[in-house]
Coordinates of N, CA, C and O in Angstrom, one line a residue:
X1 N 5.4 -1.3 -12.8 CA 4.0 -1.4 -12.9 C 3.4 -0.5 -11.8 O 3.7 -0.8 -10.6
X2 N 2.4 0.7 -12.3 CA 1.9 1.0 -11.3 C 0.4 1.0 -11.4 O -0.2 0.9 -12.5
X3 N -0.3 1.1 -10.3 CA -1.6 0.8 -10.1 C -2.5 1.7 -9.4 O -2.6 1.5 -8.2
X4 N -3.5 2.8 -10.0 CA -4.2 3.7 -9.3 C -5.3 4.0 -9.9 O -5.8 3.5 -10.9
X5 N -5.9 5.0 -9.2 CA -7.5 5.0 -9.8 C -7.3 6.7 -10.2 O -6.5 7.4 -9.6
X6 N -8.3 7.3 -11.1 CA -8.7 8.2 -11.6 C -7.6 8.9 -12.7 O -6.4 8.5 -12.9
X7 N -8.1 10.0 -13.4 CA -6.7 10.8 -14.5 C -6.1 11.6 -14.1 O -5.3 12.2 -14.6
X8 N -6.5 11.8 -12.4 CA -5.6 12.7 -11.9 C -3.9 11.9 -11.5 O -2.8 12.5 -11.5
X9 N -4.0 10.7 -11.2 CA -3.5 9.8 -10.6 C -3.0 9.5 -11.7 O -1.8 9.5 -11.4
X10 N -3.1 9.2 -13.2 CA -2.1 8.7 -14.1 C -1.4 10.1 -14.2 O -0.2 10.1 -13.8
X11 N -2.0 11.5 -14.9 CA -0.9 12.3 -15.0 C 0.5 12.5 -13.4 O 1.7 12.4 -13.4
X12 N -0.2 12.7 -12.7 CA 0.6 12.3 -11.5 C 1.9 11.7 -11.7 O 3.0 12.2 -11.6
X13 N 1.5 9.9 -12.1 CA 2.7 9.5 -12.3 C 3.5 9.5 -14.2 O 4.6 9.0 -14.7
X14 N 3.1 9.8 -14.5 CA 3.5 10.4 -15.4 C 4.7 11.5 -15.9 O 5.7 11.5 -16.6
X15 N 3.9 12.6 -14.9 CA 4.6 13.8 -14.0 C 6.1 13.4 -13.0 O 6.9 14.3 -12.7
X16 N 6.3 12.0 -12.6 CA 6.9 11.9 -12.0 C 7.8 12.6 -11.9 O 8.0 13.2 -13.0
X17 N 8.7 12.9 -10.8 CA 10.4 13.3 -10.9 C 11.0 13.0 -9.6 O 10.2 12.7 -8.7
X18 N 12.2 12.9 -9.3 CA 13.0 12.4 -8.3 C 12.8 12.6 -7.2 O 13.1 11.8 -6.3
X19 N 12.0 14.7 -6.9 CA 12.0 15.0 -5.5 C 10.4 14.5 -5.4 O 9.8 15.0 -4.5
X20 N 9.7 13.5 -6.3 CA 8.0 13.4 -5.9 C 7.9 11.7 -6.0 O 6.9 11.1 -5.7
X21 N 9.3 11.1 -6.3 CA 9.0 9.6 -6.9 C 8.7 9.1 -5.3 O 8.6 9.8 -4.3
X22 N 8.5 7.4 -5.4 CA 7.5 7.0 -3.9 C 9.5 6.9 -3.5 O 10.1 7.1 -2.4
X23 N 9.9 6.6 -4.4 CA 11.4 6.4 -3.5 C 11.8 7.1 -2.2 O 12.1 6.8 -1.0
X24 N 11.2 9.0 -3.3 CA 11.7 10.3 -1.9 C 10.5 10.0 -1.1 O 10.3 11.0 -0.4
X25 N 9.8 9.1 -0.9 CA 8.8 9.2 0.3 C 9.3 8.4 1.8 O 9.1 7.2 2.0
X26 N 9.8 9.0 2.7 CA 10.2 8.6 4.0 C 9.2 7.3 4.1 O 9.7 6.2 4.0
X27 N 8.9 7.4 4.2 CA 7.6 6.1 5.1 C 8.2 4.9 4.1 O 8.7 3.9 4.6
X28 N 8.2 5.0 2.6 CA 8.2 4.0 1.5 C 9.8 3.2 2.1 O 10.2 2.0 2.4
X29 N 10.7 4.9 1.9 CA 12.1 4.2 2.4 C 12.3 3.4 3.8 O 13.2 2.5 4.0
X30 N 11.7 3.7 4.6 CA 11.7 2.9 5.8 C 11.0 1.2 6.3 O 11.3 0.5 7.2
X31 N 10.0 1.2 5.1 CA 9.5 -0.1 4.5 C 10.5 -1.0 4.0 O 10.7 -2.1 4.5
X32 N 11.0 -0.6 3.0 CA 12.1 -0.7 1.9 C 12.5 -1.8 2.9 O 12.2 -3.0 3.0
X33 N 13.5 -0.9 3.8 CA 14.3 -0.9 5.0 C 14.0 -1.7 5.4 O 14.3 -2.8 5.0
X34 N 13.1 -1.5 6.4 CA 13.0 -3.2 7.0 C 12.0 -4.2 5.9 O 10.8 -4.3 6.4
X35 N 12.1 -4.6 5.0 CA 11.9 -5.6 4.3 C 13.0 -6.2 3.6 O 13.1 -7.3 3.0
X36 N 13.7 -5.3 3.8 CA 15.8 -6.2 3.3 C 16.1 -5.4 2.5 O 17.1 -5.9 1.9
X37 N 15.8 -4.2 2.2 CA 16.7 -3.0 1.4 C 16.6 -3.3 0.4 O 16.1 -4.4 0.0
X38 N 17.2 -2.0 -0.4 CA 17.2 -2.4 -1.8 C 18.0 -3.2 -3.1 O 18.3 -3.0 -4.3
X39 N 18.1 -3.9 -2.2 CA 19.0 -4.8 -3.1 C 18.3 -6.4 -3.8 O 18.7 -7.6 -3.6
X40 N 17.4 -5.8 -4.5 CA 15.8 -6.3 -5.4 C 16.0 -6.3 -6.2 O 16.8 -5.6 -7.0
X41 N 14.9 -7.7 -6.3 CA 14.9 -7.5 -8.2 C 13.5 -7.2 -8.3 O 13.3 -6.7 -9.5
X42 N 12.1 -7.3 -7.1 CA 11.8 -6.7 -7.7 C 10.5 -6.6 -6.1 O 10.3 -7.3 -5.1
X43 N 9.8 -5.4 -6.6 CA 9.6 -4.8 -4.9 C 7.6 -4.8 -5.3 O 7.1 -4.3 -6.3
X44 N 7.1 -5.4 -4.4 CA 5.3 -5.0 -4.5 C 5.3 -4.6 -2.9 O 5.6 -5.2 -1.9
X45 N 4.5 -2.9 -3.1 CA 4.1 -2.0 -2.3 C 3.0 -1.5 -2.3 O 2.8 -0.6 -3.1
X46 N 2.0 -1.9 -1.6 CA 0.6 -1.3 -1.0 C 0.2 -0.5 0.2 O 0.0 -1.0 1.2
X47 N 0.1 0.6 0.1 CA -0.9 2.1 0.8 C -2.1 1.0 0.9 O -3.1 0.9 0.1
X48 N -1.8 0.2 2.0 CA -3.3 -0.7 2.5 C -4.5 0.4 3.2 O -5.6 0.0 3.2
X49 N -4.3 1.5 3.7 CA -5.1 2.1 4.4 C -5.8 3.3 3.5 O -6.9 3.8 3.8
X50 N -5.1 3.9 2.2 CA -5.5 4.5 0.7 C -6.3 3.3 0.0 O -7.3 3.8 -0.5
X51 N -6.4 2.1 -0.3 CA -6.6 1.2 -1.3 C -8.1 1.1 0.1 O -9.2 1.3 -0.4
X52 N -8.1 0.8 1.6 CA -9.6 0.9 2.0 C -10.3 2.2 1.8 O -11.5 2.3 1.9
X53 N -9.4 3.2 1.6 CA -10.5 4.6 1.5 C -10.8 4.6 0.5 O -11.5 5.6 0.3
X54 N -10.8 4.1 -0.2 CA -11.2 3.7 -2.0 C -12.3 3.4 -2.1 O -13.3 3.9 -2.5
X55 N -12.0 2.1 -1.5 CA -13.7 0.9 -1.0 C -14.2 1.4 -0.4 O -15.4 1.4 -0.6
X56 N -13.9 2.4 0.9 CA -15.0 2.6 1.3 C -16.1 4.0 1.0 O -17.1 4.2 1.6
X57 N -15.5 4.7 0.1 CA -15.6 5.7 -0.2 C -17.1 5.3 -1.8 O -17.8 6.2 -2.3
X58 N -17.0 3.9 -2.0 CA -17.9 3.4 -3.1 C -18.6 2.3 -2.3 O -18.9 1.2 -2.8
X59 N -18.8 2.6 -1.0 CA -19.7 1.1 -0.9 C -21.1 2.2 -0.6 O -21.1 3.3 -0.2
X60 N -22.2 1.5 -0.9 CA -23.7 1.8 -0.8 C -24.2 1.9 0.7 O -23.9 1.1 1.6
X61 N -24.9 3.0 0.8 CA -25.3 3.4 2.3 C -25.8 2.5 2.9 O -25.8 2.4 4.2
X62 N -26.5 1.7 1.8 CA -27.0 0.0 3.0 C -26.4 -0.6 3.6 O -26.9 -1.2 4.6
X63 N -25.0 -0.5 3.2 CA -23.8 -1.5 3.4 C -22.6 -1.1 4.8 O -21.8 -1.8 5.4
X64 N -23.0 0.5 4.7 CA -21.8 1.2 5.5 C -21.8 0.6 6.9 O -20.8 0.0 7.3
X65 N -23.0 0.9 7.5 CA -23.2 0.6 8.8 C -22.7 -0.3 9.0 O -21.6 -0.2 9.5
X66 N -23.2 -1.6 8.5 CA -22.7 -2.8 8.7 C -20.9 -3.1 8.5 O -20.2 -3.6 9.3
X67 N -20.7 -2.8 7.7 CA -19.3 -2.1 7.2 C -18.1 -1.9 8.2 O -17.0 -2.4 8.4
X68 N -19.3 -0.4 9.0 CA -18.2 0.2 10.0 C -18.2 -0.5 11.2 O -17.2 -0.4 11.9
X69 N -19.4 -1.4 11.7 CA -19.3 -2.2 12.9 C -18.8 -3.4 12.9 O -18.3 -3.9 14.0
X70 N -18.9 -4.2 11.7 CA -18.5 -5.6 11.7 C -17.0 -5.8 10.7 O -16.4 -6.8 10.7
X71 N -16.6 -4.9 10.0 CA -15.2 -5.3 9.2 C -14.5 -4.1 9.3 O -13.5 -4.6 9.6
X72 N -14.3 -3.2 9.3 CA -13.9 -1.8 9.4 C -12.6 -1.7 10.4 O -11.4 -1.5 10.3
X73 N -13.4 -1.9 11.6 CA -12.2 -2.3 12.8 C -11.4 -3.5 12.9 O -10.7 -3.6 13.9
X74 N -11.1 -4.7 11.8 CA -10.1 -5.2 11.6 C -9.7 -5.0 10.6 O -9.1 -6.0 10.1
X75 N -9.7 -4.1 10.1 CA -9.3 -3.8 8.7 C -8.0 -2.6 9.1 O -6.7 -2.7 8.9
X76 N -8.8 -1.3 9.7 CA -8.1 -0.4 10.0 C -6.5 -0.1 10.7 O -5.8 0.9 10.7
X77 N -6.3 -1.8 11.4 CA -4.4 -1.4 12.1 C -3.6 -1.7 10.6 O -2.6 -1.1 10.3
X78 N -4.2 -2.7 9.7 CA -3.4 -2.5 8.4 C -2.9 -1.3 7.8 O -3.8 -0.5 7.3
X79 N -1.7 -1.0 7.7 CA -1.5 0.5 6.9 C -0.8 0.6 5.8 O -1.0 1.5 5.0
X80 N 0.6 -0.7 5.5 CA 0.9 -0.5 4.3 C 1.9 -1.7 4.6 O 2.5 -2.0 5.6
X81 N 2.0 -2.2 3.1 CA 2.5 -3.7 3.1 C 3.2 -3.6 1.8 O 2.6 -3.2 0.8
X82 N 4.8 -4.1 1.6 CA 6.1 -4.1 1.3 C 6.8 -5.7 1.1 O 7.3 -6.3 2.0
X83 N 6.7 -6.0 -0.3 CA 7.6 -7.3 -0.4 C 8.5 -7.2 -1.2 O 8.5 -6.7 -2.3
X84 N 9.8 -7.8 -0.3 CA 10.7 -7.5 -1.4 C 11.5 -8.5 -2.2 O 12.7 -8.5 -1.9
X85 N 11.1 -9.3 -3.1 CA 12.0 -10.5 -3.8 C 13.4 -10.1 -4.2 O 13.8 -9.1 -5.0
X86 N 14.3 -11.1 -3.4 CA 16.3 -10.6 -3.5 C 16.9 -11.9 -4.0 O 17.2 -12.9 -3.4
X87 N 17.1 -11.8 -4.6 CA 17.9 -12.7 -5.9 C 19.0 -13.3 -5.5 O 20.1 -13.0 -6.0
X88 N 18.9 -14.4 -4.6 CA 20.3 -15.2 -4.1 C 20.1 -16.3 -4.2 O 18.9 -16.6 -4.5
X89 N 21.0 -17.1 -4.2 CA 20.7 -19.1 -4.2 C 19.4 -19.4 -4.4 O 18.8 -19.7 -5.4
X90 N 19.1 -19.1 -3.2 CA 17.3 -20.3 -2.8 C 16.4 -18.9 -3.3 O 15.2 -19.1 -3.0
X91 N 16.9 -17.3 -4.1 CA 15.5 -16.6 -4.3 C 14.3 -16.6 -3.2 O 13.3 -17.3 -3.0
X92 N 14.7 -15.7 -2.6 CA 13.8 -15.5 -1.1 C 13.6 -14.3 -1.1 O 14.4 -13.4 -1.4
X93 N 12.0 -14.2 -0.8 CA 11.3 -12.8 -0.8 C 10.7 -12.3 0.9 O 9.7 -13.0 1.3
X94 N 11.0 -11.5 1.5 CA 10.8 -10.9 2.5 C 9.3 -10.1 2.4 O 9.3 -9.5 1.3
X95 N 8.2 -10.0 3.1 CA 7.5 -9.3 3.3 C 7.0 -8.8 4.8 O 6.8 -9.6 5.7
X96 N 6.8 -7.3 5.0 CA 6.7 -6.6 5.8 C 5.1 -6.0 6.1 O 4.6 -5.2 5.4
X97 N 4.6 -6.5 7.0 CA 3.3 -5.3 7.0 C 3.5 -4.6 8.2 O 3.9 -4.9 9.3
X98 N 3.0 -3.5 7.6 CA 3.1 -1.8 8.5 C 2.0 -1.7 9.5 O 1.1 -2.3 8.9
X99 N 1.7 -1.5 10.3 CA 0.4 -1.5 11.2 C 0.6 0.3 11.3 O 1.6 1.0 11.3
X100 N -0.5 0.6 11.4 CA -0.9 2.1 11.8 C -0.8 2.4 13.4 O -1.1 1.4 14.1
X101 N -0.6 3.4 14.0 CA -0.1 3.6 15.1 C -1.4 3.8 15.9 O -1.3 4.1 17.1

C-alpha cells in the first residue's frame, strides 16, 4: 500500500525499479534497521517532515502566522517514523521515530 499526492507521484511509483525503490533509499534502510530489520511481516513508513510540507503548503494565509509561531516548532524535530510488525509468539511490533538533526 502506498500513499501520495498528485499524478506525478502515482506514475513515479508505478515507474518503480530496484535502483529507485524506497528499499535503495539509505535513510529508509537505516530506519528499517533500527526498528528490528527486515524480518517483517509487515512495515508502516512515514516522511513525517514531506507529509508537513504538504499541510503546510495548503494552509490559508490567515492561518500561517499562527501556524508558524504556535505549532510549527513542535512539529518540525519530527522527521520520519518506521513500524515494524515481526511475527513471533506474542507478535510484537517495534516503532521508531527519526528526529531531524
Amino acid at each position: 500500500f502506498v500513499l501520495g499526492v498528485g499524478d506525478a507521484f502515482v506514475k513515479a511509483v508505478l515507474d518503480t525499479t530496484d535502483a529507485n525503490s524506497l528499499a535503495s533509499d539509505a535513510r529508509y534502510s537505516a530506519d528499517l534497521s533500527a526498528a528490528g530489520g527486515p524480518t517483517d511481516s509487515g512495515v508502516v513508513y512515514a516522511d513525517v517532515t514531506a507529509i508537513r510540507g504538504l499541510v503546510e503548503a495548503q494552509l490559508p494565509a490567515d492561518q500561517k502566522a499562527k501556524y508558524t509561531s504556535d505549532v510549527q516548532p513542535y512539529l518540525t524535530p519530527f522527521d520520519r517514523l518506521i513500524s515494524v510488525r515481526v511475527d513471533t509468539a506474542g507478535s510484537e511490533s517495534d516503532t521508531t521515530i527519526i528526529f531531524a538533526k
